[in-house]
Amino acid sequence: MKKRNHQIFGKIVLYYSPSGRDQPLFNGPKLHFLIFLNPNQCNASHLDLPADFGNYLRQGRFKYIFLYGPRKTVKCKLLLRNHPKKSSKIGSGWKEFCTAHGFHQTIDLVFEVDHMKSNQNVKVLTYCNF
């Protein structure tokens, strides 16, 4: 039986690595956060996160997260600030993750996490919108 390298997610197709790194990180329902990266974000030392993704990570009170990409897993520092303005960023490790995966142009990413509880393991998938 041939292994699928994609999953339908609404009108989005998620593409998994054929290397076998697409094994589930957790069982049960998953949450997906979409982030559309421009070339500047791919080359930056940090990534600003949308409020909903930041709130999910904030629940776990993590200092680090692990980004599981198709080619490499990278430990990244979380920068969570509450005052004077609430902000959430992925810090050190972000640039290494982008470099390891060859992200230099505009790309759309899906961050897949455990829906049941906040988890510091985050699967990063690229997708093609059709």
PDB file of C-alpha atoms in Angstrom:
ATOM      1  CA  MET A   1       0.000   0.000   0.000  1.00  0.00           C
ATOM      2  CA  LYS A   2       1.437   3.363  -1.022  1.00  0.00           C
ATOM      3  CA  LYS A   3       1.873   5.887   1.785  1.00  0.00           C
ATOM      4  CA  ARG A   4       0.074   9.218   1.309  1.00  0.00           C
ATOM      5  CA  ASN A   5       2.187  12.330   1.552  1.00  0.00           C
ATOM      6  CA  HIS A   6      -0.688  14.750   1.994  1.00  0.00           C
ATOM      7  CA  GLN A   7      -3.882  15.315   3.963  1.00  0.00           C
ATOM      8  CA  ILE A   8      -6.945  17.307   2.917  1.00  0.00           C
ATOM      9  CA  PHE A   9      -7.698  20.140   5.378  1.00  0.00           C
ATOM     10  CA  GLY A  10     -10.740  22.005   4.058  1.00  0.00           C
ATOM     11  CA  LYS A  11      -9.599  23.435   0.707  1.00  0.00           C
ATOM     12  CA  ILE A  12      -5.986  23.091   1.820  1.00  0.00           C
ATOM     13  CA  VAL A  13      -3.692  20.175   1.111  1.00  0.00           C
ATOM     14  CA  LEU A  14      -1.070  19.570   3.803  1.00  0.00           C
ATOM     15  CA  TYR A  15       2.127  18.066   2.403  1.00  0.00           C
ATOM     16  CA  TYR A  16       4.139  15.728   4.595  1.00  0.00           C
ATOM     17  CA  SER A  17       7.722  14.695   4.180  1.00  0.00           C
ATOM     18  CA  PRO A  18       8.223  11.390   2.350  1.00  0.00           C
ATOM     19  CA  SER A  19      11.144  10.705   4.735  1.00  0.00           C
ATOM     20  CA  GLY A  20       8.811   9.269   7.385  1.00  0.00           C
ATOM     21  CA  ARG A  21       9.059  12.310   9.678  1.00  0.00           C
ATOM     22  CA  ASP A  22       5.285  12.680   9.328  1.00  0.00           C
ATOM     23  CA  GLN A  23       4.460  10.339  12.208  1.00  0.00           C
ATOM     24  CA  PRO A  24       1.949  11.776  14.702  1.00  0.00           C
ATOM     25  CA  LEU A  25       3.448  13.624  17.662  1.00  0.00           C
ATOM     26  CA  PHE A  26       0.289  13.050  19.699  1.00  0.00           C
ATOM     27  CA  ASN A  27      -2.985  11.151  19.431  1.00  0.00           C
ATOM     28  CA  GLY A  28      -6.402  12.715  19.321  1.00  0.00           C
ATOM     29  CA  PRO A  29      -7.706  15.954  17.851  1.00  0.00           C
ATOM     30  CA  LYS A  30      -5.313  18.597  16.569  1.00  0.00           C
ATOM     31  CA  LEU A  31      -5.393  22.373  16.227  1.00  0.00           C
ATOM     32  CA  HIS A  32      -3.960  24.133  13.188  1.00  0.00           C
ATOM     33  CA  PHE A  33      -2.550  27.653  13.088  1.00  0.00           C
ATOM     34  CA  LEU A  34      -1.820  29.085   9.638  1.00  0.00           C
ATOM     35  CA  ILE A  35       0.966  31.628   9.214  1.00  0.00           C
ATOM     36  CA  PHE A  36       1.820  33.198   5.870  1.00  0.00           C
ATOM     37  CA  LEU A  37       5.523  34.027   5.855  1.00  0.00           C
ATOM     38  CA  ASN A  38       7.144  36.671   3.689  1.00  0.00           C
ATOM     39  CA  PRO A  39      10.883  36.550   2.814  1.00  0.00           C
ATOM     40  CA  ASN A  40      11.741  38.943   5.672  1.00  0.00           C
ATOM     41  CA  GLN A  41      10.116  36.631   8.227  1.00  0.00           C
ATOM     42  CA  CYS A  42      11.989  33.641   6.781  1.00  0.00           C
ATOM     43  CA  ASN A  43      15.317  35.414   7.334  1.00  0.00           C
ATOM     44  CA  ALA A  44      14.495  37.057  10.671  1.00  0.00           C
ATOM     45  CA  SER A  45      15.851  36.014  14.054  1.00  0.00           C
ATOM     46  CA  HIS A  46      12.293  35.694  15.425  1.00  0.00           C
ATOM     47  CA  LEU A  47       8.694  35.138  14.305  1.00  0.00           C
ATOM     48  CA  ASP A  48       5.760  37.128  15.679  1.00  0.00           C
ATOM     49  CA  LEU A  49       2.871  34.766  16.385  1.00  0.00           C
ATOM     50  CA  PRO A  50      -0.846  35.419  15.927  1.00  0.00           C
ATOM     51  CA  ALA A  51      -2.722  36.000  19.189  1.00  0.00           C
ATOM     52  CA  ASP A  52      -4.579  32.660  19.120  1.00  0.00           C
ATOM     53  CA  PHE A  53      -1.364  30.634  18.670  1.00  0.00           C
ATOM     54  CA  GLY A  54       0.383  32.715  21.338  1.00  0.00           C
ATOM     55  CA  ASN A  55      -2.490  32.138  23.769  1.00  0.00           C
ATOM     56  CA  TYR A  56      -2.322  28.384  23.154  1.00  0.00           C
ATOM     57  CA  LEU A  57       1.431  28.327  23.936  1.00  0.00           C
ATOM     58  CA  ARG A  58       0.994  30.700  26.888  1.00  0.00           C
ATOM     59  CA  GLN A  59      -1.306  28.143  28.592  1.00  0.00           C
ATOM     60  CA  GLY A  60       1.596  25.705  28.907  1.00  0.00           C
ATOM     61  CA  ARG A  61       3.993  28.257  30.427  1.00  0.00           C
ATOM     62  CA  PHE A  62       6.784  26.895  28.246  1.00  0.00           C
ATOM     63  CA  LYS A  63      10.176  28.539  27.846  1.00  0.00           C
ATOM     64  CA  TYR A  64      10.952  26.469  24.749  1.00  0.00           C
ATOM     65  CA  ILE A  65       9.056  24.675  21.998  1.00  0.00           C
ATOM     66  CA  PHE A  66      10.230  22.020  19.555  1.00  0.00           C
ATOM     67  CA  LEU A  67       9.427  22.654  15.891  1.00  0.00           C
ATOM     68  CA  TYR A  68       9.180  19.339  14.013  1.00  0.00           C
ATOM     69  CA  GLY A  69       9.717  20.036  10.330  1.00  0.00           C
ATOM     70  CA  PRO A  70      10.065  17.688   7.376  1.00  0.00           C
ATOM     71  CA  ARG A  71      13.881  17.834   7.519  1.00  0.00           C
ATOM     72  CA  LYS A  72      14.832  18.695  11.089  1.00  0.00           C
ATOM     73  CA  THR A  73      13.553  19.265  14.615  1.00  0.00           C
ATOM     74  CA  VAL A  74      14.726  22.513  16.212  1.00  0.00           C
ATOM     75  CA  LYS A  75      14.417  23.673  19.826  1.00  0.00           C
ATOM     76  CA  CYS A  76      13.239  27.304  19.853  1.00  0.00           C
ATOM     77  CA  LYS A  77      13.016  29.868  22.628  1.00  0.00           C
ATOM     78  CA  LEU A  78       9.542  31.275  23.313  1.00  0.00           C
ATOM     79  CA  LEU A  79       9.309  34.990  23.993  1.00  0.00           C
ATOM     80  CA  LEU A  80       6.007  35.638  25.773  1.00  0.00           C
ATOM     81  CA  ARG A  81       5.352  39.109  27.133  1.00  0.00           C
ATOM     82  CA  ASN A  82       2.286  40.330  29.030  1.00  0.00           C
ATOM     83  CA  HIS A  83       3.173  43.949  29.865  1.00  0.00           C
ATOM     84  CA  PRO A  84       2.995  46.642  28.668  1.00  0.00           C
ATOM     85  CA  LYS A  85       1.617  44.980  25.542  1.00  0.00           C
ATOM     86  CA  LYS A  86       0.873  41.291  25.137  1.00  0.00           C
ATOM     87  CA  SER A  87       3.091  39.660  22.493  1.00  0.00           C
ATOM     88  CA  SER A  88       4.218  36.179  21.513  1.00  0.00           C
ATOM     89  CA  LYS A  89       7.280  35.292  19.443  1.00  0.00           C
ATOM     90  CA  ILE A  90       9.429  32.346  18.526  1.00  0.00           C
ATOM     91  CA  GLY A  91      12.985  33.520  19.231  1.00  0.00           C
ATOM     92  CA  SER A  92      16.331  31.776  18.988  1.00  0.00           C
ATOM     93  CA  GLY A  93      16.100  28.684  16.831  1.00  0.00           C
ATOM     94  CA  TRP A  94      13.634  30.198  14.344  1.00  0.00           C
ATOM     95  CA  LYS A  95      16.305  31.242  11.841  1.00  0.00           C
ATOM     96  CA  GLU A  96      17.992  27.830  12.139  1.00  0.00           C
ATOM     97  CA  PHE A  97      14.642  26.143  11.445  1.00  0.00           C
ATOM     98  CA  CYS A  98      14.038  28.275   8.319  1.00  0.00           C
ATOM     99  CA  THR A  99      17.578  27.712   7.042  1.00  0.00           C
ATOM    100  CA  ALA A 100      17.355  23.936   7.591  1.00  0.00           C
ATOM    101  CA  HIS A 101      14.169  23.812   5.519  1.00  0.00           C
ATOM    102  CA  GLY A 102      15.259  26.222   2.809  1.00  0.00           C
ATOM    103  CA  PHE A 103      12.584  28.830   3.561  1.00  0.00           C
ATOM    104  CA  HIS A 104      13.748  31.963   1.727  1.00  0.00           C
ATOM    105  CA  GLN A 105      10.680  32.946  -0.303  1.00  0.00           C
ATOM    106  CA  THR A 106       7.062  33.561   0.607  1.00  0.00           C
ATOM    107  CA  ILE A 107       5.649  30.345   2.070  1.00  0.00           C
ATOM    108  CA  ASP A 108       2.509  29.301   3.912  1.00  0.00           C
ATOM    109  CA  LEU A 109       2.994  27.183   7.026  1.00  0.00           C
ATOM    110  CA  VAL A 110       0.599  25.223   9.197  1.00  0.00           C
ATOM    111  CA  PHE A 111       1.574  24.737  12.834  1.00  0.00           C
ATOM    112  CA  GLU A 112      -0.130  21.572  14.105  1.00  0.00           C
ATOM    113  CA  VAL A 113      -0.570  21.120  17.867  1.00  0.00           C
ATOM    114  CA  ASP A 114      -2.436  18.929  20.339  1.00  0.00           C
ATOM    115  CA  HIS A 115      -6.000  20.186  20.819  1.00  0.00           C
ATOM    116  CA  MET A 116      -6.495  18.495  24.191  1.00  0.00           C
ATOM    117  CA  LYS A 117      -3.770  20.327  26.109  1.00  0.00           C
ATOM    118  CA  SER A 118      -0.996  22.802  25.482  1.00  0.00           C
ATOM    119  CA  ASN A 119       2.057  20.938  24.227  1.00  0.00           C
ATOM    120  CA  GLN A 120       5.567  22.176  23.436  1.00  0.00           C
ATOM    121  CA  ASN A 121       5.865  19.813  20.462  1.00  0.00           C
ATOM    122  CA  VAL A 122       4.736  21.594  17.298  1.00  0.00           C
ATOM    123  CA  LYS A 123       4.602  19.982  13.865  1.00  0.00           C
ATOM    124  CA  VAL A 124       5.277  22.421  11.021  1.00  0.00           C
ATOM    125  CA  LEU A 125       3.767  21.615   7.635  1.00  0.00           C
ATOM    126  CA  THR A 126       3.816  23.443   4.327  1.00  0.00           C
ATOM    127  CA  TYR A 127       0.624  23.575   2.335  1.00  0.00           C
ATOM    128  CA  CYS A 128      -0.657  24.306  -1.122  1.00  0.00           C
ATOM    129  CA  ASN A 129      -3.947  26.217  -1.417  1.00  0.00           C
ATOM    130  CA  PHE A 130      -6.031  25.348  -4.486  1.00  0.00           C
TER     131      PHE A 130
END
